[in-house]
Amino acid sequence: MQSRFFTIQNHPQGLPDQNLFNLETAALPELGDGEVRVRNTWLSVDPYMRGRMDGVTTYIEPFTLGSPLEGAAVGEVIASRDSRFAEGDRVRHMGGWRDVAQLVADQVEALPAIDVPEQAYLGVLGMPGMTAWTGLNTIAGMQAGDNVLVSAASGAVGSLVVQLAKAKGVKGGKVVGIAGSQAKLDWLESLGVTAVSYRNKDAQQLSKDLKVACPDGFDVYYENVGGDCLEAALNNLRVGARIAVCGMIARYNDDCPVAGPGNLAMILIRRARMQGFIVFDHWDQYPSFLNEVGPLVARGEIDYRETVEDGLEKTPEAFLKLFEGANQGKMLVRL
Ligand code: NDP
């Protein structure tokens, strides 16, 4: 049996284009003891993959040039030589960016039994959802009544953060989301979130707009973007604010270091705490996340959205679109 998969041959400089990606075909080796073969049905593309293309070890190993790229995927077991999996099982694993994956069974997990579409386990009930829940609760320690600011608020992570914050903010705290298009702002407003655009604004203007949106300032800033969003957020912190640094997508395509915000002293002035986190360090909490958020999703109480590209060939395009803001909610590829 053959597998089609994507590789890169070079480390990109700056924002990559589609020429970076090669679609290759290779015959799979015979299935070994303890291995499973999975026909992928959905692939995840995620901003963190950009960092893995740089050839530098961070909190995760870089992609190997010329080898199949990796990423989260769900699919159906089509052959198994491991007693834990049988043909027809629906599973999740990291053998994405390809149509058929052959994996050691230890690297494959059965999908949880919550009654949701299987691709939800790549988004709202997968790594991005777990990231939203962890950052808001464990890292930022959000409390009822807190005013919460979220950047990239209509994305996979951000759109769950704002909804969890709304649900928890029962004592009248305000939730403000930053996003980049009118459709995204409209969606956020429909969720009861005060939406602020960052497009065509410098940090000073964004600061002023955030002040209008929430004159009392923010107790929590959920950071997905960095750059001007961070600078504007720092100007609008309340005393004792907590910043959960989840991501800084505005910086992922920089090819040299860029000076940080000039107003970092606001952390001192507002006696704020700023903490980065990587969701995989908290993965032992995934069952608790599923227990809490899974039923909300199954009952339709979370408005989660997906932006879907069809066909393996579209995977690089889907990935690159993350940096244009072309997605609402989770960006996925359907095979
Ligand atoms: P999203 O679904 O939010 O997609 C990315 C969004 O980022 C785009 O839709 C766009 O929205 C916004 N964006 C892209 N480029 C820029 C830019 N230059 N300036 C401002 N906004 C930009 O992605 P995810 O939800 O998967 O990830 C969100 C963040 O969380 C990322 O930074 C990611 O790296 C991080 N993350 C961190 C994890 C961790 O363990 N710490 C785990 C998972 C994700 P818009 O149109 O609004 O600009």
mmCIF file of C-alpha atoms and ligand atoms in Angstrom:
data_model
loop_
_atom_site.group_PDB
_atom_site.id
_atom_site.type_symbol
_atom_site.label_atom_id
_atom_site.label_comp_id
_atom_site.label_asym_id
_atom_site.label_seq_id
_atom_site.Cartn_x
_atom_site.Cartn_y
_atom_site.Cartn_z
ATOM 1 C CA MET A 1 0.000 0.000 0.000
ATOM 2 C CA GLN A 2 1.170 3.517 -0.751
ATOM 3 C CA SER A 3 1.121 6.639 1.393
ATOM 4 C CA ARG A 4 1.137 10.212 0.111
ATOM 5 C CA PHE A 5 2.775 12.698 2.465
ATOM 6 C CA PHE A 6 4.304 16.159 2.605
ATOM 7 C CA THR A 7 7.952 16.962 3.233
ATOM 8 C CA ILE A 8 10.057 20.123 3.291
ATOM 9 C CA GLN A 9 13.581 20.149 1.870
ATOM 10 C CA ASN A 10 14.677 23.528 3.305
ATOM 11 C CA HIS A 11 14.163 25.634 6.400
ATOM 12 C CA PRO A 12 11.989 28.596 5.407
ATOM 13 C CA GLN A 13 13.048 32.199 5.922
ATOM 14 C CA GLY A 14 10.142 34.465 6.864
ATOM 15 C CA LEU A 15 6.629 33.610 5.736
ATOM 16 C CA PRO A 16 6.819 30.412 3.656
ATOM 17 C CA ASP A 17 4.915 29.874 0.421
ATOM 18 C CA GLN A 18 3.544 26.687 -1.080
ATOM 19 C CA ASN A 19 6.810 25.970 -2.939
ATOM 20 C CA LEU A 20 8.285 24.933 0.389
ATOM 21 C CA PHE A 21 6.141 21.800 0.474
ATOM 22 C CA ASN A 22 6.633 18.634 -1.604
ATOM 23 C CA LEU A 23 3.909 16.036 -1.998
ATOM 24 C CA GLU A 24 5.609 12.633 -2.190
ATOM 25 C CA THR A 25 4.449 9.038 -2.533
ATOM 26 C CA ALA A 26 6.099 5.965 -1.019
ATOM 27 C CA ALA A 27 5.184 2.345 -0.492
ATOM 28 C CA LEU A 28 4.521 1.513 3.158
ATOM 29 C CA PRO A 29 6.614 -1.299 4.631
ATOM 30 C CA GLU A 30 4.857 -4.480 5.685
ATOM 31 C CA LEU A 31 2.934 -3.949 8.924
ATOM 32 C CA GLY A 32 5.098 -5.040 11.872
ATOM 33 C CA ASP A 33 4.071 -6.551 15.195
ATOM 34 C CA GLY A 34 2.597 -3.855 17.443
ATOM 35 C CA GLU A 35 1.834 -1.516 14.539
ATOM 36 C CA VAL A 36 -1.367 -0.122 13.091
ATOM 37 C CA ARG A 37 -2.200 1.386 9.736
ATOM 38 C CA VAL A 38 -4.630 4.328 9.732
ATOM 39 C CA ARG A 39 -6.464 5.971 6.842
ATOM 40 C CA ASN A 40 -6.641 9.589 7.900
ATOM 41 C CA THR A 41 -9.954 11.383 7.555
ATOM 42 C CA TRP A 42 -9.065 14.769 9.092
ATOM 43 C CA LEU A 43 -5.731 16.578 9.450
ATOM 44 C CA SER A 44 -4.978 19.418 11.805
ATOM 45 C CA VAL A 45 -2.814 22.372 10.790
ATOM 46 C CA ASP A 46 -1.576 24.497 13.678
ATOM 47 C CA PRO A 47 0.511 27.644 14.112
ATOM 48 C CA TYR A 48 3.167 25.828 16.222
ATOM 49 C CA MET A 49 4.155 23.800 13.127
ATOM 50 C CA ARG A 50 5.877 26.918 11.760
ATOM 51 C CA GLY A 51 8.420 26.733 14.583
ATOM 52 C CA ARG A 52 9.135 23.062 13.809
ATOM 53 C CA MET A 53 10.130 24.078 10.278
ATOM 54 C CA ASP A 54 13.100 26.142 11.528
ATOM 55 C CA GLY A 55 15.439 23.252 12.297
ATOM 56 C CA VAL A 56 15.841 24.351 15.920
ATOM 57 C CA THR A 57 14.804 22.359 18.985
ATOM 58 C CA THR A 58 12.445 24.358 21.204
ATOM 59 C CA TYR A 59 9.984 22.574 23.477
ATOM 60 C CA ILE A 60 9.608 20.087 20.621
ATOM 61 C CA GLU A 61 11.951 18.547 18.057
ATOM 62 C CA PRO A 62 12.129 20.239 14.649
ATOM 63 C CA PHE A 63 10.787 18.507 11.541
ATOM 64 C CA THR A 64 13.419 16.446 9.742
ATOM 65 C CA LEU A 65 14.104 17.716 6.223
ATOM 66 C CA GLY A 66 12.963 15.170 3.649
ATOM 67 C CA SER A 67 10.903 13.126 6.139
ATOM 68 C CA PRO A 68 7.103 13.202 6.344
ATOM 69 C CA LEU A 69 5.849 16.214 8.296
ATOM 70 C CA GLU A 70 3.872 15.414 11.428
ATOM 71 C CA GLY A 71 0.741 16.741 13.041
ATOM 72 C CA ALA A 72 -2.425 15.692 14.758
ATOM 73 C CA ALA A 73 -4.873 13.645 12.694
ATOM 74 C CA VAL A 74 -7.878 11.420 13.161
ATOM 75 C CA GLY A 75 -8.758 8.451 11.037
ATOM 76 C CA GLU A 76 -9.849 4.850 10.778
ATOM 77 C CA VAL A 77 -7.709 1.809 11.497
ATOM 78 C CA ILE A 78 -7.476 -0.207 8.276
ATOM 79 C CA ALA A 79 -5.028 -2.838 9.497
ATOM 80 C CA SER A 80 -3.745 -3.764 12.929
ATOM 81 C CA ARG A 81 -1.133 -6.039 14.406
ATOM 82 C CA ASP A 82 -1.778 -4.853 17.941
ATOM 83 C CA SER A 83 -4.430 -6.384 20.204
ATOM 84 C CA ARG A 84 -5.639 -2.937 21.368
ATOM 85 C CA PHE A 85 -6.883 -1.874 17.909
ATOM 86 C CA ALA A 86 -9.114 -3.490 15.323
ATOM 87 C CA GLU A 87 -10.091 -2.542 11.794
ATOM 88 C CA GLY A 88 -12.707 0.172 11.822
ATOM 89 C CA ASP A 89 -11.586 1.796 15.110
ATOM 90 C CA ARG A 90 -11.556 5.603 15.050
ATOM 91 C CA VAL A 91 -8.292 6.958 16.414
ATOM 92 C CA ARG A 92 -6.177 10.081 16.902
ATOM 93 C CA HIS A 93 -2.396 10.263 16.474
ATOM 94 C CA MET A 94 0.426 12.522 15.247
ATOM 95 C CA GLY A 95 0.876 10.990 11.773
ATOM 96 C CA GLY A 96 -0.752 13.854 9.932
ATOM 97 C CA TRP A 97 0.266 15.670 6.699
ATOM 98 C CA ARG A 98 -0.399 12.340 4.896
ATOM 99 C CA ASP A 99 -3.287 10.160 3.776
ATOM 100 C CA VAL A 100 -2.248 6.820 5.268
ATOM 101 C CA ALA A 101 -0.122 6.585 8.416
ATOM 102 C CA GLN A 102 1.647 3.533 9.769
ATOM 103 C CA LEU A 103 2.404 3.879 13.451
ATOM 104 C CA VAL A 104 3.509 2.049 16.559
ATOM 105 C CA ALA A 105 0.267 1.383 18.420
ATOM 106 C CA ASP A 106 1.577 3.147 21.556
ATOM 107 C CA GLN A 107 1.428 6.386 19.553
ATOM 108 C CA VAL A 108 -2.255 5.925 18.696
ATOM 109 C CA GLU A 109 -5.246 6.573 20.949
ATOM 110 C CA ALA A 110 -8.880 5.612 20.566
ATOM 111 C CA LEU A 111 -11.200 8.586 20.256
ATOM 112 C CA PRO A 112 -13.100 9.378 23.453
ATOM 113 C CA ALA A 113 -16.736 8.264 23.523
ATOM 114 C CA ILE A 114 -18.402 11.700 23.658
ATOM 115 C CA ASP A 115 -21.013 12.059 20.928
ATOM 116 C CA VAL A 116 -19.389 14.738 18.752
ATOM 117 C CA PRO A 117 -18.096 14.707 15.157
ATOM 118 C CA GLU A 118 -14.683 13.049 15.129
ATOM 119 C CA GLN A 119 -12.850 16.173 13.932
ATOM 120 C CA ALA A 120 -13.852 17.915 17.169
ATOM 121 C CA TYR A 121 -11.026 15.894 18.743
ATOM 122 C CA LEU A 122 -8.585 17.999 16.706
ATOM 123 C CA GLY A 123 -10.193 21.280 17.748
ATOM 124 C CA VAL A 124 -12.601 22.176 20.503
ATOM 125 C CA LEU A 125 -12.127 18.836 22.320
ATOM 126 C CA GLY A 126 -8.536 18.334 21.205
ATOM 127 C CA MET A 127 -5.260 20.110 21.763
ATOM 128 C CA PRO A 128 -6.557 23.646 21.031
ATOM 129 C CA GLY A 129 -9.515 23.226 23.390
ATOM 130 C CA MET A 130 -7.314 21.808 26.117
ATOM 131 C CA THR A 131 -4.974 24.777 25.600
ATOM 132 C CA ALA A 132 -7.823 27.263 26.030
ATOM 133 C CA TRP A 133 -9.044 25.621 29.247
ATOM 134 C CA THR A 134 -5.551 25.248 30.713
ATOM 135 C CA GLY A 135 -4.448 28.783 29.941
ATOM 136 C CA LEU A 136 -7.568 30.400 31.318
ATOM 137 C CA ASN A 137 -7.913 28.316 34.480
ATOM 138 C CA THR A 138 -4.516 26.958 35.468
ATOM 139 C CA ILE A 139 -2.202 29.674 34.152
ATOM 140 C CA ALA A 140 -4.285 32.850 34.395
ATOM 141 C CA GLY A 141 -6.332 31.611 37.362
ATOM 142 C CA MET A 142 -9.436 33.345 36.058
ATOM 143 C CA GLN A 143 -12.025 34.117 38.740
ATOM 144 C CA ALA A 144 -15.685 35.059 38.429
ATOM 145 C CA GLY A 145 -15.904 38.808 37.980
ATOM 146 C CA ASP A 146 -12.551 39.145 36.186
ATOM 147 C CA ASN A 147 -12.354 41.282 33.068
ATOM 148 C CA VAL A 148 -10.723 39.110 30.423
ATOM 149 C CA LEU A 149 -8.981 40.117 27.184
ATOM 150 C CA VAL A 150 -8.215 37.527 24.491
ATOM 151 C CA SER A 151 -6.205 38.031 21.280
ATOM 152 C CA ALA A 152 -6.843 35.917 18.148
ATOM 153 C CA ALA A 153 -10.209 35.549 19.857
ATOM 154 C CA SER A 154 -12.047 33.893 16.975
ATOM 155 C CA GLY A 155 -9.452 31.167 16.393
ATOM 156 C CA ALA A 156 -9.467 27.573 17.595
ATOM 157 C CA VAL A 157 -8.021 28.410 21.015
ATOM 158 C CA GLY A 158 -9.371 31.943 21.393
ATOM 159 C CA SER A 159 -12.984 31.148 20.559
ATOM 160 C CA LEU A 160 -13.151 28.591 23.375
ATOM 161 C CA VAL A 161 -11.316 30.913 25.792
ATOM 162 C CA VAL A 162 -13.893 33.657 25.311
ATOM 163 C CA GLN A 163 -16.804 31.255 25.787
ATOM 164 C CA LEU A 164 -15.336 29.626 28.896
ATOM 165 C CA ALA A 165 -14.575 33.101 30.257
ATOM 166 C CA LYS A 166 -18.147 34.262 29.569
ATOM 167 C CA ALA A 167 -19.512 31.177 31.323
ATOM 168 C CA LYS A 168 -17.253 31.663 34.350
ATOM 169 C CA GLY A 169 -17.600 35.438 34.571
ATOM 170 C CA VAL A 170 -20.983 35.189 36.248
ATOM 171 C CA LYS A 171 -20.405 38.186 38.514
ATOM 172 C CA GLY A 172 -20.432 40.635 35.632
ATOM 173 C CA GLY A 173 -16.852 40.490 34.422
ATOM 174 C CA LYS A 174 -16.359 41.673 30.879
ATOM 175 C CA VAL A 175 -14.864 39.601 28.051
ATOM 176 C CA VAL A 176 -13.167 41.442 25.194
ATOM 177 C CA GLY A 177 -11.810 39.725 22.094
ATOM 178 C CA ILE A 178 -9.365 41.040 19.500
ATOM 179 C CA ALA A 179 -9.802 39.753 15.940
ATOM 180 C CA GLY A 180 -9.021 40.693 12.382
ATOM 181 C CA SER A 181 -12.138 40.744 10.177
ATOM 182 C CA GLN A 182 -15.723 41.973 10.347
ATOM 183 C CA ALA A 183 -17.102 38.434 10.141
ATOM 184 C CA LYS A 184 -14.987 37.453 13.137
ATOM 185 C CA LEU A 185 -15.998 40.548 15.095
ATOM 186 C CA ASP A 186 -19.663 39.814 14.350
ATOM 187 C CA TRP A 187 -19.298 36.228 15.543
ATOM 188 C CA LEU A 188 -17.637 37.359 18.783
ATOM 189 C CA GLU A 189 -20.374 39.926 19.405
ATOM 190 C CA SER A 190 -22.977 37.189 18.864
ATOM 191 C CA LEU A 191 -21.296 35.297 21.716
ATOM 192 C CA GLY A 192 -21.686 38.276 24.032
ATOM 193 C CA VAL A 193 -18.040 39.280 23.660
ATOM 194 C CA THR A 194 -17.038 42.901 23.079
ATOM 195 C CA ALA A 195 -15.021 42.650 19.859
ATOM 196 C CA VAL A 196 -12.157 44.944 18.870
ATOM 197 C CA SER A 197 -10.320 44.918 15.534
ATOM 198 C CA TYR A 198 -6.542 45.253 15.422
ATOM 199 C CA ARG A 199 -6.234 45.664 11.642
ATOM 200 C CA ASN A 200 -4.647 48.893 10.332
ATOM 201 C CA LYS A 201 -3.948 50.117 13.847
ATOM 202 C CA ASP A 202 -0.750 50.722 15.744
ATOM 203 C CA ALA A 203 -0.390 49.714 19.379
ATOM 204 C CA GLN A 204 -1.375 53.188 20.589
ATOM 205 C CA GLN A 205 -4.665 53.164 18.713
ATOM 206 C CA LEU A 206 -5.396 49.598 19.815
ATOM 207 C CA SER A 207 -4.672 50.640 23.423
ATOM 208 C CA LYS A 208 -7.214 53.437 23.128
ATOM 209 C CA ASP A 209 -9.820 51.117 21.607
ATOM 210 C CA LEU A 210 -9.320 48.562 24.384
ATOM 211 C CA LYS A 211 -9.740 51.346 26.939
ATOM 212 C CA VAL A 212 -13.076 52.255 25.351
ATOM 213 C CA ALA A 213 -14.130 48.588 25.290
ATOM 214 C CA CYS A 214 -13.245 48.049 28.969
ATOM 215 C CA PRO A 215 -12.525 51.305 30.834
ATOM 216 C CA ASP A 216 -11.725 49.503 34.121
ATOM 217 C CA GLY A 217 -8.909 47.455 32.538
ATOM 218 C CA PHE A 218 -8.242 43.716 32.467
ATOM 219 C CA ASP A 219 -7.568 41.198 35.225
ATOM 220 C CA VAL A 220 -6.598 38.529 32.669
ATOM 221 C CA TYR A 221 -4.936 38.800 29.286
ATOM 222 C CA TYR A 222 -4.935 35.562 27.256
ATOM 223 C CA GLU A 223 -2.076 36.150 24.800
ATOM 224 C CA ASN A 224 -2.151 34.408 21.417
ATOM 225 C CA VAL A 225 -0.535 37.050 19.211
ATOM 226 C CA GLY A 226 2.251 39.215 20.725
ATOM 227 C CA GLY A 227 3.473 42.390 18.984
ATOM 228 C CA ASP A 228 1.058 45.333 19.071
ATOM 229 C CA CYS A 229 -1.631 43.277 20.826
ATOM 230 C CA LEU A 230 0.700 42.659 23.761
ATOM 231 C CA GLU A 231 1.760 46.297 23.922
ATOM 232 C CA ALA A 232 -1.857 47.465 23.874
ATOM 233 C CA ALA A 233 -2.874 44.897 26.485
ATOM 234 C CA LEU A 234 -0.048 45.934 28.834
ATOM 235 C CA ASN A 235 -1.407 49.494 28.774
ATOM 236 C CA ASN A 236 -4.802 48.226 29.948
ATOM 237 C CA LEU A 237 -3.970 45.941 32.873
ATOM 238 C CA ARG A 238 -5.506 46.233 36.306
ATOM 239 C CA VAL A 239 -3.393 45.865 39.429
ATOM 240 C CA GLY A 240 -2.651 42.173 39.993
ATOM 241 C CA ALA A 241 -3.403 41.157 36.397
ATOM 242 C CA ARG A 242 -2.338 37.753 35.078
ATOM 243 C CA ILE A 243 -1.128 37.245 31.512
ATOM 244 C CA ALA A 244 -1.234 33.679 30.158
ATOM 245 C CA VAL A 245 1.258 33.582 27.298
ATOM 246 C CA CYS A 246 -0.134 30.912 25.017
ATOM 247 C CA GLY A 247 1.261 32.012 21.658
ATOM 248 C CA MET A 248 2.779 34.897 19.727
ATOM 249 C CA ILE A 249 1.735 34.192 16.164
ATOM 250 C CA ALA A 250 2.598 37.710 14.985
ATOM 251 C CA ARG A 251 6.271 36.776 15.492
ATOM 252 C CA TYR A 252 6.396 33.220 14.081
ATOM 253 C CA ASN A 253 7.551 34.285 10.612
ATOM 254 C CA ASP A 254 10.162 36.812 11.753
ATOM 255 C CA ASP A 255 13.590 35.827 10.441
ATOM 256 C CA CYS A 256 15.490 37.808 13.045
ATOM 257 C CA PRO A 257 14.735 38.865 16.635
ATOM 258 C CA VAL A 258 12.434 41.870 16.948
ATOM 259 C CA ALA A 259 12.456 44.282 19.892
ATOM 260 C CA GLY A 260 9.681 43.599 22.367
ATOM 261 C CA PRO A 261 7.090 46.087 23.596
ATOM 262 C CA GLY A 262 8.540 49.303 25.009
ATOM 263 C CA ASN A 263 6.074 49.305 27.887
ATOM 264 C CA LEU A 264 7.056 46.100 29.737
ATOM 265 C CA ALA A 265 7.342 48.286 32.826
ATOM 266 C CA MET A 266 3.537 48.050 33.009
ATOM 267 C CA ILE A 267 4.071 44.593 34.506
ATOM 268 C CA LEU A 268 5.833 46.281 37.407
ATOM 269 C CA ILE A 269 3.470 49.230 37.651
ATOM 270 C CA ARG A 270 0.401 46.967 37.687
ATOM 271 C CA ARG A 271 2.106 44.243 39.790
ATOM 272 C CA ALA A 272 1.145 41.796 37.058
ATOM 273 C CA ARG A 273 2.267 38.198 36.478
ATOM 274 C CA MET A 274 3.112 36.925 32.995
ATOM 275 C CA GLN A 275 3.514 33.172 32.501
ATOM 276 C CA GLY A 276 4.123 31.131 29.397
ATOM 277 C CA PHE A 277 2.898 27.555 29.144
ATOM 278 C CA ILE A 278 2.945 24.560 26.820
ATOM 279 C CA VAL A 279 -0.209 22.498 26.837
ATOM 280 C CA PHE A 280 1.614 19.165 26.678
ATOM 281 C CA ASP A 281 3.048 19.812 30.170
ATOM 282 C CA HIS A 282 -0.534 19.720 31.451
ATOM 283 C CA TRP A 283 -1.793 16.733 29.455
ATOM 284 C CA ASP A 284 -2.492 14.679 32.598
ATOM 285 C CA GLN A 285 -5.434 17.066 33.065
ATOM 286 C CA TYR A 286 -6.970 16.153 29.682
ATOM 287 C CA PRO A 287 -9.585 13.810 31.234
ATOM 288 C CA SER A 288 -10.724 16.625 33.565
ATOM 289 C CA PHE A 289 -10.986 18.968 30.581
ATOM 290 C CA LEU A 290 -13.053 16.404 28.659
ATOM 291 C CA ASN A 291 -15.318 15.842 31.681
ATOM 292 C CA GLU A 292 -16.010 19.552 31.988
ATOM 293 C CA VAL A 293 -16.079 20.784 28.394
ATOM 294 C CA GLY A 294 -17.097 17.604 26.524
ATOM 295 C CA PRO A 295 -20.741 17.657 27.703
ATOM 296 C CA LEU A 296 -21.031 21.382 26.895
ATOM 297 C CA VAL A 297 -19.900 20.678 23.340
ATOM 298 C CA ALA A 298 -22.121 17.589 23.012
ATOM 299 C CA ARG A 299 -25.155 19.608 24.196
ATOM 300 C CA GLY A 300 -24.431 22.385 21.700
ATOM 301 C CA GLU A 301 -23.655 24.915 24.452
ATOM 302 C CA ILE A 302 -20.316 25.838 22.901
ATOM 303 C CA ASP A 303 -20.474 27.534 19.497
ATOM 304 C CA TYR A 304 -17.391 26.027 17.881
ATOM 305 C CA ARG A 305 -16.574 26.630 14.239
ATOM 306 C CA GLU A 306 -14.353 24.970 11.693
ATOM 307 C CA THR A 307 -12.763 26.206 8.500
ATOM 308 C CA VAL A 308 -12.277 23.230 6.216
ATOM 309 C CA GLU A 309 -10.077 22.682 3.160
ATOM 310 C CA ASP A 310 -10.777 19.546 1.149
ATOM 311 C CA GLY A 311 -8.086 17.171 -0.064
ATOM 312 C CA LEU A 312 -4.563 16.284 1.039
ATOM 313 C CA GLU A 313 -3.126 18.614 -1.618
ATOM 314 C CA LYS A 314 -4.674 21.561 0.240
ATOM 315 C CA THR A 315 -2.755 20.944 3.483
ATOM 316 C CA PRO A 316 0.024 23.521 2.884
ATOM 317 C CA GLU A 317 -2.552 26.107 1.782
ATOM 318 C CA ALA A 318 -4.628 25.486 4.896
ATOM 319 C CA PHE A 319 -1.524 25.845 7.064
ATOM 320 C CA LEU A 320 -0.427 29.107 5.386
ATOM 321 C CA LYS A 321 -3.924 30.559 5.707
ATOM 322 C CA LEU A 322 -3.505 30.571 9.492
ATOM 323 C CA PHE A 323 -1.059 33.444 9.053
ATOM 324 C CA GLU A 324 -3.530 35.405 6.906
ATOM 325 C CA GLY A 325 -6.329 34.981 9.437
ATOM 326 C CA ALA A 326 -8.441 33.114 6.873
ATOM 327 C CA ASN A 327 -9.876 30.757 9.499
ATOM 328 C CA GLN A 328 -12.761 31.125 11.914
ATOM 329 C CA GLY A 329 -12.379 28.548 14.629
ATOM 330 C CA LYS A 330 -10.288 25.467 13.899
ATOM 331 C CA MET A 331 -8.491 25.146 10.561
ATOM 332 C CA LEU A 332 -8.802 21.571 9.277
ATOM 333 C CA VAL A 333 -8.162 19.493 6.178
ATOM 334 C CA ARG A 334 -10.760 16.867 5.267
ATOM 335 C CA LEU A 335 -9.528 13.849 3.319
HETATM 336 P P1 NDP B 1 -5.985 30.210 15.340
HETATM 337 O O1 NDP B 1 -7.123 29.341 14.991
HETATM 338 O O2 NDP B 1 -6.193 31.312 16.329
HETATM 339 O O3 NDP B 1 -5.404 30.777 13.975
HETATM 340 C C1 NDP B 1 -4.443 31.767 13.965
HETATM 341 C C2 NDP B 1 -5.101 33.173 14.021
HETATM 342 O O4 NDP B 1 -4.119 34.090 14.431
HETATM 343 C C3 NDP B 1 -5.550 33.688 12.646
HETATM 344 O O5 NDP B 1 -6.828 33.254 12.302
HETATM 345 C C4 NDP B 1 -5.472 35.182 12.816
HETATM 346 O O6 NDP B 1 -6.707 35.679 13.296
HETATM 347 C C5 NDP B 1 -4.404 35.372 13.920
HETATM 348 N N1 NDP B 1 -3.176 35.929 13.348
HETATM 349 C C6 NDP B 1 -2.390 35.375 12.402
HETATM 350 N N2 NDP B 1 -1.343 36.179 12.139
HETATM 351 C C7 NDP B 1 -1.501 37.262 12.930
HETATM 352 C C8 NDP B 1 -0.750 38.460 13.114
HETATM 353 N N3 NDP B 1 0.379 38.690 12.431
HETATM 354 N N4 NDP B 1 -1.195 39.367 14.013
HETATM 355 C C9 NDP B 1 -2.350 39.149 14.703
HETATM 356 N N5 NDP B 1 -3.104 38.042 14.568
HETATM 357 C C10 NDP B 1 -2.668 37.107 13.697
HETATM 358 O O7 NDP B 1 -4.785 29.320 15.863
HETATM 359 P P2 NDP B 1 -4.794 28.436 17.186
HETATM 360 O O8 NDP B 1 -6.043 28.702 17.922
HETATM 361 O O9 NDP B 1 -4.438 27.064 16.839
HETATM 362 O O10 NDP B 1 -3.576 29.059 18.009
HETATM 363 C C11 NDP B 1 -3.698 30.337 18.623
HETATM 364 C C12 NDP B 1 -2.399 30.642 19.350
HETATM 365 O O11 NDP B 1 -2.219 29.696 20.384
HETATM 366 C C13 NDP B 1 -1.177 30.569 18.451
HETATM 367 O O12 NDP B 1 -0.277 31.592 18.827
HETATM 368 C C14 NDP B 1 -0.604 29.213 18.792
HETATM 369 O O13 NDP B 1 0.769 29.126 18.539
HETATM 370 C C15 NDP B 1 -0.931 29.127 20.279
HETATM 371 N N6 NDP B 1 -0.981 27.778 20.819
HETATM 372 C C16 NDP B 1 -0.223 27.525 21.924
HETATM 373 C C17 NDP B 1 -0.256 26.323 22.539
HETATM 374 C C18 NDP B 1 0.539 26.126 23.781
HETATM 375 O O14 NDP B 1 0.675 24.987 24.245
HETATM 376 N N7 NDP B 1 1.100 27.181 24.371
HETATM 377 C C19 NDP B 1 -1.058 25.212 21.997
HETATM 378 C C20 NDP B 1 -1.890 25.595 20.862
HETATM 379 C C21 NDP B 1 -1.826 26.836 20.287
HETATM 380 P P3 NDP B 1 -7.143 37.209 13.005
HETATM 381 O O15 NDP B 1 -7.878 37.245 11.717
HETATM 382 O O16 NDP B 1 -7.973 37.562 14.167
HETATM 383 O O17 NDP B 1 -5.883 37.994 12.897
#
